[in-house]
Short mmCIF file of C-alpha atoms in Angstrom, two decimals:
data_model
loop_
_atom_site.label_atom_id
_atom_site.label_comp_id
_atom_site.label_asym_id
_atom_site.label_seq_id
_atom_site.Cartn_x
_atom_site.Cartn_y
_atom_site.Cartn_z
CA ARG A 242 -0.13 -0.06 -0.20
CA ARG A 243 1.56 3.27 -1.31
CA GLY A 244 2.51 5.38 1.33
CA SER A 245 1.97 3.37 4.26
CA TYR A 246 4.57 2.25 6.22
CA PRO A 247 6.27 -1.89 6.22
CA THR A 248 4.81 -4.72 7.67
CA ARG A 249 7.23 -7.01 9.00
CA ASN A 250 7.33 -9.20 5.83
CA HIS A 251 8.32 -6.09 4.21
CA CYS A 252 11.69 -4.26 5.07
CA LYS A 253 11.92 -0.65 6.28
CA PHE A 254 12.72 0.33 2.81
CA GLY A 255 9.43 -2.13 1.72
CA CYS A 256 11.26 -4.55 -0.25
CA ARG A 257 9.15 -7.88 0.52
CA ARG A 258 11.46 -10.99 2.66
CA PRO A 259 11.22 -14.55 1.72
CA SER A 260 9.31 -16.78 2.76
CA ALA A 261 10.69 -18.97 5.04
CA ARG A 262 9.66 -21.37 2.49
CA ARG A 263 11.79 -20.04 0.06
CA ARG A 264 15.28 -19.09 2.46
CA GLY A 265 15.59 -22.80 3.10
CA GLY A 266 12.71 -24.59 5.25
CA THR A 267 11.53 -23.47 9.10
CA ASP A 268 13.71 -22.38 11.64
CA THR A 269 13.24 -25.32 13.43
CA GLN A 270 14.30 -27.29 10.28
CA SER A 271 17.57 -25.17 10.25
CA ALA A 272 18.81 -25.86 13.75
CA ASP A 273 18.17 -30.68 12.51
CA ARG A 274 20.32 -29.59 9.85
CA VAL A 275 23.08 -28.51 11.65
CA SER A 276 22.83 -30.94 14.14
CA ALA A 277 23.34 -33.55 12.02
CA MET A 278 26.06 -31.67 9.54
CA ARG A 279 27.93 -31.91 13.43
CA GLY A 280 27.46 -34.84 14.01
CA GLU A 281 28.37 -36.57 10.49
CA SER A 282 32.15 -33.79 10.88
CA ALA A 283 32.08 -36.03 14.74
CA ARG A 284 32.08 -38.94 12.89
CA LEU A 285 34.89 -37.73 10.58
CA VAL A 286 36.83 -37.11 12.41
CA LEU A 287 36.58 -40.35 14.65
CA LEU A 288 37.67 -42.29 11.14
CA VAL A 289 41.03 -39.38 10.58
CA VAL A 290 41.72 -40.19 14.38
CA ILE A 291 41.57 -43.86 13.55
CA ALA A 292 43.07 -43.84 10.48
CA LEU A 293 46.28 -41.91 11.59
CA ARG A 294 47.23 -44.33 14.27
CA PHE A 295 46.55 -47.00 11.10
CA THR A 296 48.74 -45.11 9.24
CA ILE A 297 51.63 -44.37 11.68
CA SER A 298 51.84 -47.97 13.23
CA SER A 299 51.85 -49.71 9.92
CA GLY A 300 54.87 -46.99 8.59
CA PHE A 301 52.69 -45.61 5.55
CA ILE A 302 53.32 -41.86 6.13
CA GLN A 303 57.02 -42.87 5.00
CA HIS A 304 55.60 -44.87 2.22
CA LEU A 305 53.84 -41.58 1.52
CA SER A 306 56.84 -40.04 1.85
CA SER A 307 59.20 -41.62 -0.30
CA LEU A 308 56.21 -41.26 -2.93
CA ALA A 309 56.07 -37.55 -2.27
CA ARG A 310 60.72 -37.52 -3.42
CA ILE A 311 60.10 -39.99 -5.81
CA SER A 312 57.75 -37.30 -7.72
CA LEU A 313 59.15 -34.64 -6.47
CA LEU A 314 62.35 -35.66 -8.63
CA GLU A 315 60.34 -36.81 -11.56
CA MET A 316 59.18 -33.61 -11.83
CA ALA A 317 62.69 -31.58 -11.19
CA GLN A 318 64.12 -34.14 -14.17
CA GLU A 319 61.36 -32.25 -16.00
CA ASP A 320 62.37 -29.39 -15.57
CA ASP A 321 66.03 -30.28 -16.14
CA ASP A 322 64.51 -31.45 -19.72
CA THR A 323 63.45 -28.86 -20.46
CA SER A 324 66.19 -26.53 -19.17
CA PRO A 325 68.83 -24.59 -22.26
CA GLN A 326 71.81 -27.08 -21.00
CA GLU A 327 69.12 -29.94 -23.08
CA GLU A 328 68.11 -27.87 -25.27
CA THR A 329 72.09 -27.48 -26.49
CA ARG A 330 72.71 -31.14 -26.09
CA LYS A 331 70.26 -32.28 -28.39
CA ARG A 332 71.28 -29.41 -30.77
CA PHE A 333 74.49 -31.08 -30.89
CA ARG A 334 73.06 -34.37 -30.68
CA SER A 335 72.99 -33.28 -34.43
CA PHE A 336 77.12 -33.04 -35.23
CA ARG A 337 77.03 -37.15 -34.21
CA ASP A 338 76.54 -37.35 -38.20
CA GLY A 339 79.86 -36.07 -38.74
CA ALA A 340 81.40 -38.12 -36.13
CA ARG A 341 80.68 -40.80 -36.43
CA LEU A 342 83.34 -43.52 -37.13
CA ARG A 343 85.42 -43.36 -40.09
CA ARG A 344 87.83 -45.98 -41.81
CA ALA A 345 90.53 -44.54 -43.19
CA LEU A 346 93.24 -47.84 -43.86
CA GLY A 347 95.59 -45.87 -46.48
CA ILE A 348 97.20 -44.01 -42.89
CA THR A 349 99.85 -44.98 -42.06
CA ARG A 350 101.30 -42.03 -40.49
CA VAL A 351 99.79 -39.40 -37.64
CA LEU A 352 101.85 -36.64 -37.34
CA LEU A 353 100.80 -34.61 -33.36
CA LEU A 354 100.80 -30.53 -33.20
CA SER A 355 98.70 -28.09 -30.62
CA ASP A 356 98.79 -24.54 -29.94
CA VAL A 357 99.54 -23.26 -32.93
CA HIS A 358 98.06 -19.98 -32.81
CA THR A 359 98.32 -18.71 -35.97
CA ASP A 360 97.01 -15.26 -34.89
CA TYR A 361 100.76 -15.18 -35.01
CA GLU A 362 102.33 -13.58 -37.85
CA ALA A 363 105.93 -16.00 -37.59
CA ASN A 364 103.34 -19.74 -37.08
CA ARG A 365 101.74 -18.94 -40.23
CA LYS A 366 104.65 -18.82 -42.10
CA PHE A 367 106.21 -22.62 -39.98
CA LEU A 368 102.45 -23.60 -40.99
CA GLY A 369 103.03 -22.51 -44.63
CA ARG A 370 105.82 -24.56 -44.82
CA ILE A 371 104.84 -27.84 -43.70
CA ALA A 372 102.01 -27.77 -46.09
CA GLY A 373 103.69 -26.03 -48.91
CA SER A 374 105.83 -28.73 -50.35
CA ASP A 375 104.10 -30.77 -53.20
CA GLY A 376 102.51 -32.48 -51.11
CA SER A 377 104.79 -35.67 -50.69
CA ASP A 378 105.13 -35.42 -47.25
CA GLY A 379 101.61 -35.36 -46.44
CA ALA A 380 100.25 -38.99 -48.17
CA GLY A 381 99.17 -41.29 -46.20
CA THR A 382 98.99 -38.85 -42.91
CA MET A 383 96.88 -37.91 -40.70
CA ILE A 384 97.83 -35.20 -38.68
CA ILE A 385 96.37 -34.34 -35.31
CA ILE A 386 96.01 -30.75 -34.03
CA ALA A 387 95.36 -30.57 -29.98
CA GLY A 388 93.23 -27.65 -29.84
CA ASP A 389 94.12 -23.77 -29.28
CA VAL A 390 94.59 -22.54 -33.59
CA SER A 391 92.29 -19.06 -33.34
CA HIS A 392 89.15 -17.22 -32.12
CA ASP A 393 88.94 -15.68 -35.33
CA LEU A 394 86.62 -18.26 -37.28
CA GLU A 395 88.51 -17.59 -40.70
CA TYR A 396 92.33 -17.81 -38.86
CA LEU A 397 90.67 -21.56 -37.55
CA ARG A 398 89.37 -22.19 -41.60
CA TRP A 399 92.43 -20.59 -42.82
CA THR A 400 94.52 -22.98 -41.13
CA LEU A 401 92.18 -26.14 -41.25
CA ARG A 402 91.77 -25.99 -44.99
CA LYS A 403 95.41 -25.69 -45.73
CA LEU A 404 96.77 -28.30 -43.11
CA ARG A 405 93.39 -30.88 -45.14
CA ARG A 406 95.06 -29.46 -48.51
CA HIS A 407 98.17 -31.34 -47.42
CA PHE A 408 97.73 -34.18 -45.93
CA ASP A 409 95.60 -37.10 -46.41
CA MET A 410 93.05 -36.94 -42.92
CA VAL A 411 92.93 -33.96 -40.16
CA VAL A 412 91.84 -34.77 -36.89
CA TYR A 413 90.69 -30.97 -34.25
CA THR A 414 89.50 -30.70 -30.81
CA PRO A 415 89.15 -27.38 -29.88
CA GLY A 416 91.24 -25.45 -26.74
CA ASN A 417 90.00 -22.73 -24.89
CA HIS A 418 91.15 -19.74 -27.42
CA GLU A 419 88.26 -20.75 -29.98
CA LEU A 420 85.73 -20.48 -27.40
CA TRP A 421 87.27 -16.97 -26.37
CA LEU A 422 84.29 -14.26 -28.55
CA ASP A 423 85.41 -12.00 -31.03
CA LYS A 424 82.91 -8.71 -30.83
CA GLY A 425 84.86 -7.77 -33.34
CA ARG A 426 87.66 -9.02 -36.29
CA ARG A 427 91.65 -7.36 -34.26
CA GLN A 428 93.11 -9.27 -36.79
CA MET A 429 91.09 -10.07 -39.74
CA PRO A 430 87.91 -7.43 -41.34
CA GLY A 431 84.80 -8.52 -40.42
CA LYS A 432 82.71 -8.26 -38.52
CA GLY A 433 83.23 -10.38 -35.23
CA ASP A 434 81.47 -14.54 -34.95
CA GLY A 435 78.03 -13.21 -34.51
CA CYS A 436 78.18 -15.60 -30.81
CA SER A 437 76.07 -14.29 -27.78
CA ASN A 438 77.97 -17.22 -25.94
CA SER A 439 80.55 -19.86 -25.83
CA ILE A 440 78.21 -22.72 -26.37
CA GLU A 441 77.30 -20.58 -29.93
CA LYS A 442 81.01 -20.77 -31.08
CA LEU A 443 81.21 -24.63 -30.41
CA GLU A 444 78.30 -25.01 -32.82
CA LYS A 445 79.60 -22.57 -35.11
CA VAL A 446 83.58 -24.15 -34.85
CA LEU A 447 82.60 -27.90 -35.32
CA GLU A 448 80.24 -26.43 -38.53
CA LEU A 449 83.18 -25.42 -40.44
CA CYS A 450 85.34 -28.82 -39.18
CA ILE A 451 82.67 -30.35 -40.67
CA ASP A 452 82.15 -27.56 -44.12
CA GLU A 453 86.33 -28.42 -43.75
CA ASP A 454 86.42 -31.95 -43.72
CA ILE A 455 87.79 -32.49 -40.94
CA CYS A 456 87.35 -35.21 -38.09
CA ILE A 457 86.37 -34.19 -34.92
CA GLY A 458 84.98 -37.70 -33.89
CA PRO A 459 86.62 -40.88 -34.59
CA VAL A 460 89.03 -42.48 -37.07
CA GLN A 461 90.47 -46.41 -37.43
CA ILE A 462 93.28 -46.77 -39.41
CA GLY A 463 96.31 -48.72 -39.83
CA ASP A 464 96.07 -52.58 -40.63
CA VAL A 465 94.84 -55.68 -38.34
CA GLY A 466 97.53 -56.76 -35.94
CA ASN A 467 97.93 -53.23 -35.93
CA GLU A 468 94.94 -51.44 -36.06
CA LEU A 469 95.07 -47.76 -34.23
CA LEU A 470 91.71 -45.95 -32.65
CA VAL A 471 92.28 -42.40 -33.14
CA LEU A 472 89.80 -40.06 -31.37
CA PRO A 473 89.19 -36.49 -30.49
CA LEU A 474 87.41 -35.72 -26.92
CA LEU A 475 86.12 -32.11 -25.68
CA SER A 476 87.73 -30.83 -22.39
CA TRP A 477 87.85 -27.10 -20.63
CA HIS A 478 89.42 -26.59 -17.57
CA HIS A 479 88.02 -26.16 -13.64
CA GLN A 480 89.07 -25.07 -10.67
CA ALA A 481 88.14 -28.20 -8.55
CA PHE A 482 91.84 -29.67 -10.89
CA ASP A 483 93.74 -28.42 -8.73
CA THR A 484 94.93 -30.63 -6.41
CA GLU A 485 97.76 -30.02 -4.75
CA PRO A 486 98.34 -26.86 -2.30
CA ALA A 487 98.49 -23.77 -3.11
CA ILE A 488 101.90 -21.42 -2.25
CA ASP A 489 102.40 -20.24 1.49
CA PRO A 490 100.31 -16.62 1.43
CA THR A 491 102.45 -15.55 4.65
CA CYS A 492 106.00 -16.45 2.61
CA TRP A 493 105.17 -15.10 -0.68
CA SER A 494 102.37 -12.24 -1.03
CA LYS A 495 101.27 -10.58 -4.57
CA ILE A 496 101.11 -14.18 -6.39
CA PRO A 497 97.33 -13.69 -8.23
CA ASN A 498 93.98 -15.59 -8.77
CA ALA A 499 94.83 -17.02 -12.32
CA THR A 500 90.95 -15.88 -12.20
CA LYS A 501 92.40 -12.30 -12.32
CA VAL A 502 94.43 -13.36 -15.08
CA ILE A 503 93.76 -16.10 -17.49
CA VAL A 504 91.72 -14.59 -20.07
CA ASP A 505 89.21 -17.16 -20.62
CA TYR A 506 87.52 -15.77 -17.22
CA ARG A 507 86.91 -12.33 -18.85
CA ARG A 508 86.44 -14.18 -22.69
CA THR A 509 83.78 -16.63 -22.41
CA SER A 510 80.39 -16.99 -21.84
CA TRP A 511 78.49 -19.45 -19.98
CA PRO A 512 74.05 -19.29 -20.13
CA GLY A 513 73.64 -20.61 -17.56
CA LEU A 514 76.47 -21.78 -16.28
CA SER A 515 79.46 -20.48 -14.02
CA ALA A 516 83.33 -21.32 -14.70
CA LEU A 517 83.70 -20.32 -10.84
CA ASP A 518 80.84 -22.56 -9.68
CA VAL A 519 81.61 -26.01 -6.41
CA ASN A 520 80.69 -27.78 -9.12
CA ASP A 521 82.25 -27.60 -12.27
CA SER A 522 79.55 -26.89 -13.90
CA VAL A 523 81.29 -25.75 -17.70
CA ALA A 524 84.02 -28.37 -17.02
CA GLU A 525 81.35 -31.70 -16.25
CA TYR A 526 78.72 -30.15 -19.62
CA ILE A 527 81.53 -29.42 -21.73
CA ASP A 528 82.56 -33.46 -21.23
CA SER A 529 78.55 -34.21 -21.64
CA LEU A 530 78.37 -32.92 -25.52
CA ASN A 531 80.80 -35.94 -26.11
CA ASP A 532 78.29 -38.16 -25.33
CA SER A 533 75.51 -36.39 -28.18
CA ILE A 534 78.07 -35.93 -30.35
CA LEU A 535 80.09 -39.50 -30.30
CA ASP A 536 78.53 -42.93 -29.76
CA MET A 537 80.67 -44.35 -27.06
CA GLN A 538 78.81 -47.06 -26.96
CA GLN A 539 80.16 -48.08 -30.56
CA ILE A 540 83.34 -46.74 -29.67
CA LYS A 541 83.67 -49.02 -26.45
CA ASP A 542 82.16 -52.14 -28.41
CA ALA A 543 84.93 -51.36 -31.58
CA LEU A 544 87.56 -51.45 -28.34
CA ARG A 545 86.31 -54.94 -27.21
CA GLN A 546 85.80 -56.21 -30.42
CA SER A 547 89.75 -56.94 -31.72
CA PRO A 548 93.06 -55.82 -30.39
CA MET A 549 94.13 -52.41 -31.12
CA SER A 550 95.40 -49.25 -30.12
CA LEU A 551 94.22 -46.38 -28.53
CA LEU A 552 95.15 -42.50 -29.72
CA THR A 553 92.73 -39.99 -27.85
CA VAL A 554 93.10 -36.48 -28.24
CA SER A 555 91.70 -33.32 -25.78
CA HIS A 556 92.79 -30.13 -25.47
CA PHE A 557 93.23 -29.58 -21.93
CA LEU A 558 95.45 -31.81 -19.01
CA PRO A 559 94.02 -34.79 -17.64
CA ARG A 560 96.61 -35.24 -14.68
CA ILE A 561 98.14 -33.01 -12.71
CA GLU A 562 101.00 -34.99 -13.02
CA LEU A 563 101.17 -33.42 -16.83
CA ILE A 564 102.52 -29.82 -15.64
CA PRO A 565 105.69 -28.91 -13.40
CA GLU A 566 104.59 -27.80 -9.69
CA LYS A 567 103.32 -24.52 -8.43
CA ARG A 568 106.91 -23.85 -7.04
CA TYR A 569 108.08 -23.60 -11.15
CA LEU A 570 105.44 -21.90 -12.89
CA THR A 571 105.36 -17.79 -13.06
CA LEU A 572 101.96 -17.91 -12.10
CA PRO A 573 101.25 -20.37 -9.02
CA THR A 574 97.84 -20.19 -9.27
CA LEU A 575 97.69 -22.18 -12.44
CA HIS A 576 96.83 -25.61 -11.68
CA SER A 577 93.16 -24.14 -11.37
CA CYS A 578 92.25 -23.14 -14.48
CA VAL A 579 94.94 -25.90 -16.60
CA GLY A 580 93.02 -29.60 -16.75
CA SER A 581 89.76 -31.16 -16.15
CA VAL A 582 89.47 -34.87 -13.38
CA PHE A 583 85.92 -35.47 -15.46
CA LEU A 584 88.12 -36.19 -19.30
CA GLU A 585 90.78 -38.75 -16.87
CA GLU A 586 87.70 -40.14 -15.71
CA ARG A 587 86.35 -40.87 -19.37
CA VAL A 588 90.12 -41.52 -20.61
CA ARG A 589 90.03 -43.60 -17.90
CA ALA A 590 87.34 -45.62 -19.28
CA LEU A 591 88.16 -45.99 -22.50
CA HIS A 592 91.94 -47.16 -21.17
CA GLU A 593 89.83 -50.43 -18.51
CA VAL A 594 87.52 -51.93 -21.82
CA LEU A 595 91.02 -51.83 -23.93
CA ARG A 596 92.41 -54.65 -25.48
CA PRO A 597 96.01 -55.74 -25.02
CA ARG A 598 97.33 -56.71 -28.49
CA ASP A 599 98.36 -60.03 -29.13
CA ASN A 600 102.30 -59.23 -29.99
CA ASN A 601 102.34 -56.89 -26.06
CA VAL A 602 104.70 -56.85 -24.54
CA ASP A 603 105.82 -55.30 -20.97
CA GLY A 604 105.78 -52.09 -21.11
CA ASP A 605 104.38 -51.36 -23.91
CA CYS A 606 101.81 -49.41 -23.47
CA ASN A 607 98.44 -49.58 -26.37
CA HIS A 608 96.64 -46.10 -25.28
CA MET A 609 98.80 -42.60 -25.83
CA HIS A 610 97.12 -39.68 -24.72
CA ALA A 611 97.90 -36.79 -26.97
CA PHE A 612 97.08 -32.64 -25.00
CA GLY A 613 97.66 -29.22 -25.50
CA HIS A 614 97.45 -25.62 -23.73
CA SER A 615 100.62 -26.18 -21.40
CA HIS A 616 103.03 -24.85 -23.93
CA LEU A 617 105.81 -27.71 -22.02
CA SER A 618 106.95 -30.68 -24.14
CA TRP A 619 105.69 -33.91 -22.09
CA ASP A 620 106.37 -37.71 -22.69
CA ALA A 621 105.70 -39.83 -19.74
CA VAL A 622 103.43 -42.73 -19.36
CA HIS A 623 100.56 -42.48 -15.84
CA ALA A 624 98.88 -45.68 -15.15
CA GLY A 625 99.47 -47.96 -19.03
CA ILE A 626 98.40 -45.08 -20.13
CA ARG A 627 101.67 -42.90 -22.60
CA TYR A 628 100.72 -39.15 -22.59
CA VAL A 629 102.41 -36.47 -25.15
CA HIS A 630 102.02 -32.30 -25.67
CA SER A 631 104.06 -30.95 -28.79
CA PRO A 632 103.27 -27.49 -28.60
CA LEU A 633 104.00 -25.28 -31.36
CA ALA A 634 103.66 -22.32 -28.96
CA TYR A 635 104.12 -18.19 -28.83
CA PRO A 636 107.22 -17.49 -31.11
CA LYS A 637 108.31 -15.23 -27.82
CA GLU A 638 108.72 -18.60 -26.45
CA TRP A 639 110.99 -19.91 -28.44
CA GLU A 640 113.68 -17.05 -27.98
CA TYR A 641 113.51 -17.54 -24.48
CA ARG A 642 112.96 -21.24 -23.99
CA ARG A 643 113.30 -23.05 -26.86
CA GLY A 644 114.66 -26.05 -23.95
CA SER A 645 111.38 -26.80 -21.89
CA LEU A 646 108.93 -26.63 -25.88
CA GLU A 647 111.69 -29.97 -28.16
CA ILE A 648 109.99 -32.44 -28.13
CA GLY A 649 111.20 -34.95 -31.14
CA SER A 650 111.68 -33.22 -34.34
CA MET A 651 109.73 -29.92 -32.91
CA ARG A 652 113.09 -28.78 -32.07
CA GLY A 653 116.35 -26.88 -33.04
CA GLU A 654 116.89 -23.06 -33.36
CA SER A 655 115.55 -21.78 -36.36
CA SER A 656 111.83 -22.95 -36.79
CA ASP A 657 113.53 -24.38 -40.52
CA LYS A 658 114.24 -27.12 -39.08
CA ARG A 659 111.50 -27.94 -36.55
CA TYR A 660 108.19 -30.65 -37.85
CA PRO A 661 105.20 -32.08 -36.58
CA VAL A 662 106.12 -35.37 -34.41
CA SER A 663 105.58 -38.39 -35.50
CA ILE A 664 103.45 -40.81 -32.86
CA TRP A 665 102.34 -43.22 -34.86
CA GLU A 666 103.89 -45.18 -38.02
CA ALA A 667 101.25 -48.31 -39.83
CA ASN A 668 105.44 -50.81 -39.74
CA LYS A 669 105.43 -49.86 -35.45
CA GLY A 670 103.40 -48.12 -33.58
CA PHE A 671 104.03 -46.07 -30.58
CA PRO A 672 107.12 -44.93 -30.80
CA SER A 673 109.09 -46.83 -28.96
CA HIS A 674 112.08 -43.86 -27.92
CA TRP A 675 111.24 -41.87 -25.43
CA LEU A 676 110.58 -38.70 -27.96
CA GLY A 677 111.68 -35.65 -25.11
CA GLY A 678 110.18 -33.20 -23.56
CA TRP A 679 112.33 -31.29 -20.59
CA TRP A 680 110.10 -31.04 -17.37
CA SER A 681 108.73 -35.10 -18.01
CA ARG A 682 112.45 -35.89 -17.82
CA TYR A 683 113.45 -33.88 -14.94
CA TYR A 684 110.43 -36.27 -13.19
CA SER A 685 111.19 -39.19 -14.54
CA LEU A 686 114.59 -38.37 -12.20
CA MET A 687 113.04 -36.52 -8.59
CA PRO A 688 109.73 -36.93 -7.38
CA ARG A 689 107.16 -34.65 -7.38
CA ARG A 690 107.27 -32.61 -3.56
CA PRO A 691 103.71 -30.28 -4.23
CA GLU A 692 104.14 -29.68 0.34
CA ARG A 693 107.11 -27.32 -0.51
CA THR A 694 105.10 -24.62 -0.05
CA LYS A 695 107.73 -21.90 1.01
CA TYR A 696 109.12 -22.08 -1.43
CA LEU A 697 109.08 -20.91 -5.28
CA ALA A 698 112.24 -21.78 -8.41
CA PRO A 699 114.87 -18.72 -9.02
CA TRP A 700 113.05 -17.24 -12.25
CA VAL A 701 109.32 -17.69 -9.90
CA ALA A 702 110.77 -15.79 -6.65
CA ARG A 703 111.56 -12.21 -8.58
CA ARG A 704 108.06 -11.72 -9.30
CA TYR A 705 106.70 -11.61 -6.57
CA GLN A 706 106.95 -10.25 -2.69
CA GLN A 707 109.52 -12.13 -0.25
CA GLN A 708 108.43 -12.15 3.04
CA GLU A 709 110.04 -13.60 6.05
CA ASP A 710 109.32 -17.72 6.08
CA GLY A 711 109.15 -17.78 1.72
CA ILE A 712 112.70 -19.41 0.09
CA VAL A 713 114.36 -19.15 -3.01
CA GLU A 714 115.38 -22.98 -4.02
CA GLU A 715 118.61 -23.47 -4.86
CA PHE A 716 117.78 -24.63 -8.91
CA ASP A 717 120.78 -25.11 -11.71
CA HIS A 718 119.91 -25.90 -14.61
CA LEU A 719 123.88 -26.99 -15.56
CA THR A 720 123.24 -28.62 -12.15
CA VAL A 721 119.78 -30.86 -13.86
CA GLU A 722 121.33 -30.92 -17.22
CA LYS A 723 124.10 -33.27 -16.18
CA ALA A 724 122.45 -35.16 -14.42
CA LEU A 725 119.05 -35.93 -17.19
CA SER A 726 121.70 -37.28 -19.31
CA PHE A 727 123.26 -40.00 -17.40
CA GLY A 728 122.27 -43.38 -18.22
CA SER A 729 120.16 -45.33 -15.97
CA ASN A 730 122.36 -46.43 -13.48
CA GLN A 731 124.14 -43.66 -13.05
CA ARG A 732 121.23 -41.53 -12.80
CA ASP A 733 119.83 -43.83 -10.41
CA SER A 734 123.34 -43.31 -8.96
CA TRP A 735 123.19 -39.65 -9.04
CA LYS A 736 119.66 -39.24 -7.40
CA LEU A 737 120.51 -42.09 -4.08
CA ASN A 738 123.12 -39.20 -3.69
CA ASN A 739 120.74 -35.75 -3.98
CA THR A 740 118.14 -37.04 -2.40
CA ASN A 741 118.17 -33.05 -0.71
CA PRO A 742 115.64 -31.32 -2.66
CA SER A 743 117.64 -27.80 -1.19
CA ASN A 744 119.99 -28.33 -4.51
CA PHE A 745 116.88 -28.11 -7.13
#
């Protein structure tokens, strides 16, 4: 009724209230419903308490926890499968066809060279001389380049192409210089390598190798009974490789950390990875790419099926014994960026499946590992594997420390007299004689003493600040050279009579 006050069935604004039926029943019915719900809740709580007591006593909770952990691991694995690193691994699997096992029975000789650094004109001239003749010395010859050609892709292409035109086969594995980012070429005109990170740079390097018919995978050479499998491996350095104590900072100061000095840390980039983390993610990741590019199962099967020799190749060092101790290095912290334990594990695993040759004699190694990076020639045997390093190195290094670079045919005051070292021949196998390497010969005479952290060699000590407890180690090159030139009996006698480390 217009103008009248609202009744009790209307609100104060005149709107009609919903009836009790429309609200859900009478007040008595609502109370009964609430009481019933409370009873059902009480029964549910009682059931839950009984179930918990049962599950606790039966260990069911532990089972549920295990299932939960498994689910979390599966979820983490799914996340890893879609990570940028996994996507990169999938891309690198496309190189498997280019890295397939090859058989080259016409190869009768294998030469070794590393650290050719053709950024330098003198090294380009050396390469032009050994690969610029009529080609007769390249017939039936494989040359192995164990990394560090150039950060510039154009120099890398020029080098590999020149070698491939001269030698019947070129086997190559990249070094650290190849993975440096070159945003604006310094040596040759151009727009740089166009890479935003070092993984992309590695992809371009491998693509270049396939374009130029350079072997980045296993090659089987030699006749039955004297077969050789050559296997290049990818690797990168990491700090955990250094297992020897550091030079005592209370004895010698101003020794820089390698991460502040080595260019690799400034000119490489690793998306989602770190070259400095405790998990060594870059070195482990680069090592894992071998499983993407190479058919490791096929390689191991080939080694198991028939007795043959194995020649593995890397740029970085697989063992710390392949470099002088810290007190002898001009950068005593260098050990942290020269090698990889992941590489050594892979090399060792391949060695374990290698069958001995039928004509193998005591002391005759049928596994050689060629490496680079240190610029210190080497020829030594450790745990049944022979390790050899033959660097071209920088031109200046030949001027002031030629003795530590010479090995085999890579010797002489003039570069015109040097030639890559032969490390295998079809009718002889690996060389039966020691090839050279001043420091490797030194360690065949003297044991490693890495605990001598108060000492620095004379040529190292003058670079750093000596503290009160620091000691300059006596090291007379002429005396050591005389000892190294002795015959085995004389050398052993000399060693016994000169056990005082201060003589060195």
